[in-house]
Each structure stands twice: as C-alpha cells, then as structure tokens.
Amino acid sequence: MNLQLEIDAFQLGEVDDLAALFSLDEQVLDAPIAIRQGQALRHFSFSQQEFAKLGQLKLDADAIFVLLPESRLEPAKAQAYQELVEILPSLQQCKKVYLFPYGRCAMQLALRHALKLIQQRQVSDIQVLAYHQDPRLKPNSNIAATNSIASQCFMAVRLYAARTGLSVPWASYEVQTPDKSAVATIAALLQRYQVQCGEALTQCYLPISLEEELKAAWLTAFQCFSGCLNNRSQVVFADARVGDLAACSGLFKLCHLVTHYQRKKHTGVSFQLDISDKTYRSAMMLAWVA
C-alpha cells in the first residue's frame, strides 16, 4: 500500500514558505538573532500572528495522531498535549486521538500504526500533529551557553492511501535498555537493515541536531553501514539549518523527503534514521511509487 502525504500547516518561527524550509529554491534560511542575558541566541520563534493562524486549522480526519516529546511520565505527556490544545482548542472535540510520546522517533512509530489502520480500513485518512518549543524560548528561561538554534515549530499533515505515493518496504526500531549502549542499539538497527534488505541507498537521512553523546554514538555505529552506500548515495542532514525540532523532527524529515520525491529531486531508495533523547531508535526504508 502507498501513502500520499499532504501538508496542511508548517510553521517554523515566522517562516511558512515550504520552498525555503526545504531548500527547494536554494534560499538561505537564516535564524534571527536575539540578545538575552548578554548572550546571542539564534532562534525561530512564533509571534501572536502565527498562533492565531494555526488556531484556525480544521481537524476533520477520521483519526488524529499527536506526536509528543519522549516521556513515560503522565504529567509530562499531559503538559505537552495541553500546549498543543492551547494552539488548537478544537483538538479537545476530536473523538479518535492517538498519542505517540516518542520524541524524534514519534513519526516513525506513528507511521507504522497509520499504515495498519488504513490497510485494515479502520480509517480513510489521518491527520498528524506535532508542536515543539525549545525550552530556551519560554519566558524567564536561561538560554545557556550553546550555539545551537532554538526552534519553535508546528506541523500538521494528512495521510491517506493512494495508487501513487510513499512506500515503506522496511521499518524497524530498538528500545535502549540500561544494559545496552547507544552505539550497540543503533548498530543493531543498522545491521538489521543490512541483513533483511541491504539495498543500496540513494538518499540517507541522518540526524545532526543532537547532543554530542548521541551524535558520536550514531557516527560510531554507522561504520557498519557503509556497505549500503555507494558513490550515488546522498547523505541528507535535513535538520542542520532548523535546529532540533524534537517531536517534529521525524515528521519534518519525512515531509522533506516526500516533497523532494514529488519535485523529482529524489529518486531511488531512501533511508531515515531517528534517535530520541533516551530510549527509542528507529529506521525505515522508503521509496516513491509514481
């Protein structure tokens, strides 16, 4: 089964131009700089106009999927969900809402469930919602000594079955437990792809806006994956210019990939790796059926 993905809303700070967000026209997307507490902060922040515009989004799909920060604690999940409700009050009236509190891996795990629901004809379409606000952008926060971009982002996409569109031939995930290192967990995921598929990749989406420890972990694990890359392979760091988008991260990369397939800037087989802060590591192989 193939899926079509339509972007209902995408707001990164005050930017909503998809061509700029996905570098489709080679525009430079510069994060504005604010001076706070004597330090410079590169950021994409909402204004009240952005909140007002997003609040008008119509939620009319058979099911609503909400991507949330990684958390096993109910209060933390409830707070993150409430932040989204404040943007979209109509969410409270939706009857079939699914929560995916898996951080950067939330979209991949949600996509597995979406494919199942649509294939079983339990729903015909699904809207996926995600919101992220970097803690440094919240009132009275300490911006800390870091050069990374602080982002505020909202995304809403619609998924439905179609004859043409996105195909997911392979997907898998790992849950990191205390007896495993991040390197071992990510390596196990990459090795599983090599054994079960092993197909050479044209595009490989990798995360770059991570804490140094996690970044070092996948770089070390990735050495075992070199056999799936060749001189035609393109490594894509989609989050390099936008900062860490947390729960929006996996969805942002998926939208980037789909948009590039639609514009015929991508061909062949793609691979997407996502890594949450603590526990989840996920990967999938993707292709476009014209």
CSV table of C-alpha atoms in Angstrom, one decimal:
chain,number,residue,atom,x,y,z
A,1,MET,CA,0.0,0.0,0.0
A,2,ASN,CA,1.2,3.5,-0.9
A,3,LEU,CA,0.5,6.7,1.1
A,4,GLN,CA,0.0,10.3,0.0
A,5,LEU,CA,1.2,12.9,2.4
A,6,GLU,CA,-0.3,16.4,2.2
A,7,ILE,CA,1.0,19.3,4.4
A,8,ASP,CA,-1.9,21.1,6.0
A,9,ALA,CA,0.3,23.5,8.0
A,10,PHE,CA,4.0,24.0,8.6
A,11,GLN,CA,5.3,26.9,10.7
A,12,LEU,CA,8.9,27.3,11.8
A,13,GLY,CA,9.0,30.6,13.8
A,14,GLU,CA,7.6,33.1,11.4
A,15,VAL,CA,8.5,31.1,8.3
A,16,ASP,CA,5.9,29.1,6.4
A,17,ASP,CA,7.4,29.1,2.9
A,18,LEU,CA,7.9,25.4,2.1
A,19,ALA,CA,10.4,26.2,-0.7
A,20,ALA,CA,12.6,28.0,1.8
A,21,LEU,CA,12.1,25.4,4.5
A,22,PHE,CA,13.1,22.5,2.2
A,23,SER,CA,15.7,24.5,0.2
A,24,LEU,CA,13.8,23.8,-3.0
A,25,ASP,CA,14.9,27.1,-4.5
A,26,GLU,CA,18.3,27.4,-2.8
A,27,GLN,CA,17.1,30.1,-0.4
A,28,VAL,CA,19.2,30.7,2.7
A,29,LEU,CA,17.1,30.2,5.8
A,30,ASP,CA,18.7,32.4,8.4
A,31,ALA,CA,17.7,32.2,12.1
A,32,PRO,CA,17.2,35.7,13.5
A,33,ILE,CA,19.5,36.6,16.4
A,34,ALA,CA,18.2,37.9,19.8
A,35,ILE,CA,20.4,39.1,22.6
A,36,ARG,CA,19.3,37.9,26.0
A,37,GLN,CA,21.2,37.9,29.3
A,38,GLY,CA,24.2,39.2,27.4
A,39,GLN,CA,24.3,36.2,25.1
A,40,ALA,CA,23.3,35.8,21.4
A,41,LEU,CA,20.5,33.3,20.7
A,42,ARG,CA,19.8,32.1,17.1
A,43,HIS,CA,16.1,31.3,17.0
A,44,PHE,CA,12.9,30.7,15.1
A,45,SER,CA,10.1,32.0,17.3
A,46,PHE,CA,6.4,32.4,16.9
A,47,SER,CA,4.6,35.7,17.1
A,48,GLN,CA,1.0,36.1,18.2
A,49,GLN,CA,0.0,36.1,14.5
A,50,GLU,CA,1.4,32.6,14.0
A,51,PHE,CA,-0.6,31.3,17.0
A,52,ALA,CA,-3.8,32.9,15.7
A,53,LYS,CA,-3.3,31.5,12.2
A,54,LEU,CA,-2.7,28.0,13.4
A,55,GLY,CA,-5.7,28.0,15.6
A,56,GLN,CA,-7.9,28.1,12.6
A,57,LEU,CA,-6.7,24.8,11.3
A,58,LYS,CA,-9.6,22.4,10.5
A,59,LEU,CA,-9.4,19.0,12.1
A,60,ASP,CA,-11.7,16.7,10.1
A,61,ALA,CA,-9.8,13.5,9.5
A,62,ASP,CA,-11.1,10.1,10.7
A,63,ALA,CA,-8.3,10.0,13.3
A,64,ILE,CA,-5.8,12.4,14.8
A,65,PHE,CA,-2.3,11.4,15.7
A,66,VAL,CA,-0.4,13.6,18.1
A,67,LEU,CA,3.4,13.4,18.3
A,68,LEU,CA,4.8,14.2,21.7
A,69,PRO,CA,8.2,14.6,23.4
A,70,GLU,CA,9.7,11.4,24.7
A,71,SER,CA,8.3,10.7,28.2
A,72,ARG,CA,6.9,7.8,30.3
A,73,LEU,CA,5.6,10.2,32.9
A,74,GLU,CA,1.9,11.0,32.5
A,75,PRO,CA,2.2,14.6,33.9
A,76,ALA,CA,4.9,15.4,31.2
A,77,LYS,CA,2.7,13.9,28.4
A,78,ALA,CA,-0.3,15.8,29.7
A,79,GLN,CA,1.6,19.1,29.7
A,80,ALA,CA,2.9,18.6,26.2
A,81,TYR,CA,-0.6,17.7,25.0
A,82,GLN,CA,-2.1,20.8,26.7
A,83,GLU,CA,0.4,23.1,24.9
A,84,LEU,CA,-0.9,21.8,21.6
A,85,VAL,CA,-4.5,22.2,22.8
A,86,GLU,CA,-3.8,25.8,23.6
A,87,ILE,CA,-2.8,26.3,19.9
A,88,LEU,CA,-5.7,24.2,18.6
A,89,PRO,CA,-8.7,24.2,21.0
A,90,SER,CA,-10.7,22.2,18.6
A,91,LEU,CA,-8.5,19.2,19.3
A,92,GLN,CA,-10.5,18.7,22.5
A,93,GLN,CA,-13.6,17.9,20.5
A,94,CYS,CA,-11.9,15.2,18.4
A,95,LYS,CA,-13.1,11.7,19.3
A,96,LYS,CA,-10.3,9.4,17.9
A,97,VAL,CA,-7.0,10.8,19.1
A,98,TYR,CA,-3.8,8.7,19.4
A,99,LEU,CA,-0.7,9.9,21.3
A,100,PHE,CA,2.9,9.0,20.4
A,101,PRO,CA,5.2,10.1,23.2
A,102,TYR,CA,8.4,9.0,21.5
A,103,GLY,CA,10.2,12.3,20.7
A,104,ARG,CA,12.2,12.3,17.5
A,105,CYS,CA,11.1,8.7,16.8
A,106,ALA,CA,7.4,9.6,17.2
A,107,MET,CA,6.7,9.9,13.5
A,108,GLN,CA,8.2,6.6,12.5
A,109,LEU,CA,6.3,4.7,15.2
A,110,ALA,CA,3.1,6.7,14.3
A,111,LEU,CA,3.6,5.8,10.6
A,112,ARG,CA,3.7,2.1,11.4
A,113,HIS,CA,0.3,2.4,13.2
A,114,ALA,CA,-1.1,4.6,10.4
A,115,LEU,CA,-0.3,2.0,7.7
A,116,LYS,CA,-2.0,-0.6,9.9
A,117,LEU,CA,-5.2,1.4,10.4
A,118,ILE,CA,-5.5,2.4,6.8
A,119,GLN,CA,-4.7,-1.0,5.5
A,120,GLN,CA,-7.4,-2.6,7.7
A,121,ARG,CA,-9.8,0.2,6.5
A,122,GLN,CA,-10.5,1.3,10.1
A,123,VAL,CA,-9.9,4.9,8.8
A,124,SER,CA,-9.6,6.5,5.4
A,125,ASP,CA,-7.4,9.5,6.4
A,126,ILE,CA,-5.3,10.6,9.4
A,127,GLN,CA,-4.1,14.0,10.4
A,128,VAL,CA,-0.7,14.1,12.2
A,129,LEU,CA,0.0,17.0,14.5
A,130,ALA,CA,3.3,18.0,16.2
A,131,TYR,CA,4.4,21.0,18.2
A,132,HIS,CA,7.8,21.9,19.6
A,133,GLN,CA,9.1,24.8,21.6
A,134,ASP,CA,12.7,24.9,22.7
A,135,PRO,CA,12.9,25.5,26.4
A,136,ARG,CA,15.2,28.4,25.8
A,137,LEU,CA,12.3,30.3,24.1
A,138,LYS,CA,10.0,30.0,27.1
A,139,PRO,CA,9.5,33.1,29.4
A,140,ASN,CA,12.2,33.6,32.0
A,141,SER,CA,14.3,30.7,30.7
A,142,ASN,CA,18.1,30.5,30.9
A,143,ILE,CA,19.4,30.4,27.4
A,144,ALA,CA,22.7,28.6,28.5
A,145,ALA,CA,26.0,28.7,26.6
A,146,THR,CA,25.2,27.0,23.4
A,147,ASN,CA,25.4,27.9,19.7
A,148,SER,CA,22.6,25.6,18.6
A,149,ILE,CA,19.4,27.1,17.0
A,150,ALA,CA,16.4,27.3,19.3
A,151,SER,CA,13.3,26.5,17.3
A,152,GLN,CA,9.5,26.8,17.7
A,153,CYS,CA,7.7,24.6,15.2
A,154,PHE,CA,4.2,23.4,14.4
A,155,MET,CA,3.3,20.8,11.8
A,156,ALA,CA,0.1,19.2,10.5
A,157,VAL,CA,0.0,16.7,7.7
A,158,ARG,CA,-2.7,14.4,6.3
A,159,LEU,CA,-2.1,10.7,5.3
A,160,TYR,CA,-4.3,8.6,3.1
A,161,ALA,CA,-4.0,5.6,0.8
A,162,ALA,CA,-3.3,6.1,-2.9
A,163,ARG,CA,-2.1,4.3,-6.0
A,164,THR,CA,0.9,6.5,-6.2
A,165,GLY,CA,2.9,7.9,-3.3
A,166,LEU,CA,5.2,6.8,-0.5
A,167,SER,CA,6.0,3.2,0.0
A,168,VAL,CA,7.6,1.8,3.2
A,169,PRO,CA,9.2,-1.6,2.3
A,170,TRP,CA,11.0,-1.9,5.6
A,171,ALA,CA,10.9,-0.4,9.1
A,172,SER,CA,12.2,-1.3,12.5
A,173,TYR,CA,13.0,0.2,15.9
A,174,GLU,CA,15.1,-0.5,19.0
A,175,VAL,CA,14.4,0.3,22.7
A,176,GLN,CA,17.6,1.1,24.6
A,177,THR,CA,17.7,-0.6,27.9
A,178,PRO,CA,20.2,0.0,30.8
A,179,ASP,CA,22.4,-3.0,29.8
A,180,LYS,CA,22.9,-1.6,26.2
A,181,SER,CA,24.9,1.3,25.0
A,182,ALA,CA,23.5,3.8,22.5
A,183,VAL,CA,26.2,2.6,20.0
A,184,ALA,CA,25.2,-1.0,20.3
A,185,THR,CA,21.4,-0.2,20.0
A,186,ILE,CA,21.9,1.9,16.9
A,187,ALA,CA,24.3,-0.6,15.4
A,188,ALA,CA,21.8,-3.4,15.9
A,189,LEU,CA,19.2,-1.4,14.0
A,190,LEU,CA,21.5,-0.7,11.1
A,191,GLN,CA,22.8,-4.3,10.9
A,192,ARG,CA,19.2,-5.5,10.8
A,193,TYR,CA,18.6,-3.4,7.7
A,194,GLN,CA,21.7,-4.9,6.1
A,195,VAL,CA,20.6,-8.4,6.8
A,196,GLN,CA,16.9,-8.0,5.9
A,197,CYS,CA,17.3,-5.6,3.0
A,198,GLY,CA,20.8,-4.5,2.2
A,199,GLU,CA,19.6,-2.5,-0.8
A,200,ALA,CA,21.9,0.4,-1.9
A,201,LEU,CA,20.6,3.7,-0.8
A,202,THR,CA,20.2,6.8,-3.0
A,203,GLN,CA,19.3,9.1,-0.1
A,204,CYS,CA,20.2,8.6,3.6
A,205,TYR,CA,18.5,11.0,6.1
A,206,LEU,CA,20.6,11.3,9.3
A,207,PRO,CA,20.2,13.4,12.4
A,208,ILE,CA,22.7,16.1,13.2
A,209,SER,CA,20.9,18.4,15.7
A,210,LEU,CA,21.6,16.1,18.7
A,211,GLU,CA,23.5,16.1,21.9
A,212,GLU,CA,27.2,15.4,21.3
A,213,GLU,CA,27.0,12.0,23.0
A,214,LEU,CA,24.1,10.8,20.7
A,215,LYS,CA,25.8,12.2,17.7
A,216,ALA,CA,29.0,10.4,18.5
A,217,ALA,CA,27.0,7.2,19.0
A,218,TRP,CA,25.4,7.0,15.6
A,219,LEU,CA,28.7,8.1,13.9
A,220,THR,CA,30.4,5.2,15.5
A,221,ALA,CA,27.6,2.7,14.7
A,222,PHE,CA,27.3,4.0,11.1
A,223,GLN,CA,30.7,2.5,10.2
A,224,CYS,CA,29.0,-0.9,9.9
A,225,PHE,CA,26.5,0.6,7.4
A,226,SER,CA,29.0,1.7,4.7
A,227,GLY,CA,28.1,-1.3,2.5
A,228,CYS,CA,24.7,0.2,1.8
A,229,LEU,CA,26.1,3.4,0.4
A,230,ASN,CA,27.9,4.0,-2.9
A,231,ASN,CA,29.1,6.9,-5.0
A,232,ARG,CA,25.5,7.8,-5.9
A,233,SER,CA,24.3,8.0,-2.3
A,234,GLN,CA,23.5,11.4,-0.9
A,235,VAL,CA,23.6,12.0,2.9
A,236,VAL,CA,21.0,14.5,4.0
A,237,PHE,CA,21.1,16.4,7.2
A,238,ALA,CA,17.7,18.0,6.9
A,239,ASP,CA,17.7,19.5,10.5
A,240,ALA,CA,21.1,21.3,10.1
A,241,ARG,CA,19.5,24.7,9.3
A,242,VAL,CA,16.5,24.5,11.5
A,243,GLY,CA,17.8,23.2,14.8
A,244,ASP,CA,16.5,20.4,16.9
A,245,LEU,CA,12.8,20.0,16.3
A,246,ALA,CA,12.3,17.2,18.9
A,247,ALA,CA,8.8,15.7,18.4
A,248,CYS,CA,8.5,17.5,15.0
A,249,SER,CA,11.9,16.1,13.8
A,250,GLY,CA,10.9,12.8,12.2
A,251,LEU,CA,7.9,14.4,10.6
A,252,PHE,CA,10.0,17.3,9.2
A,253,LYS,CA,12.4,14.8,7.6
A,254,LEU,CA,9.6,12.8,6.1
A,255,CYS,CA,8.0,15.9,4.6
A,256,HIS,CA,11.3,17.0,3.3
A,257,LEU,CA,11.8,13.6,1.7
A,258,VAL,CA,8.3,13.3,0.2
A,259,THR,CA,8.5,16.9,-1.2
A,260,HIS,CA,11.8,16.1,-2.9
A,261,TYR,CA,10.3,12.9,-4.4
A,262,GLN,CA,7.3,14.9,-5.7
A,263,ARG,CA,9.6,17.5,-7.2
A,264,LYS,CA,11.7,14.7,-8.7
A,265,LYS,CA,14.8,15.9,-6.8
A,266,HIS,CA,15.0,12.5,-5.2
A,267,THR,CA,14.9,9.1,-6.9
A,268,GLY,CA,15.5,5.5,-5.9
A,269,VAL,CA,15.5,4.2,-2.3
A,270,SER,CA,15.8,6.4,0.8
A,271,PHE,CA,16.6,5.6,4.5
A,272,GLN,CA,15.7,7.6,7.5
A,273,LEU,CA,17.3,7.2,11.0
A,274,ASP,CA,15.8,8.9,14.0
A,275,ILE,CA,17.1,8.9,17.6
A,276,SER,CA,15.2,10.1,20.6
A,277,ASP,CA,17.0,11.6,23.7
A,278,LYS,CA,16.8,8.5,25.9
A,279,THR,CA,15.2,5.3,24.7
A,280,TYR,CA,14.0,5.0,21.1
A,281,ARG,CA,16.0,4.5,17.9
A,282,SER,CA,14.1,3.9,14.7
A,283,ALA,CA,14.8,3.5,11.0
A,284,MET,CA,12.9,2.9,7.8
A,285,MET,CA,13.5,2.3,4.1
A,286,LEU,CA,11.3,4.4,1.8
A,287,ALA,CA,10.6,4.6,-1.9
A,288,TRP,CA,8.3,6.6,-4.2
A,289,VAL,CA,5.8,4.8,-6.5
A,290,ALA,CA,4.9,7.1,-9.4
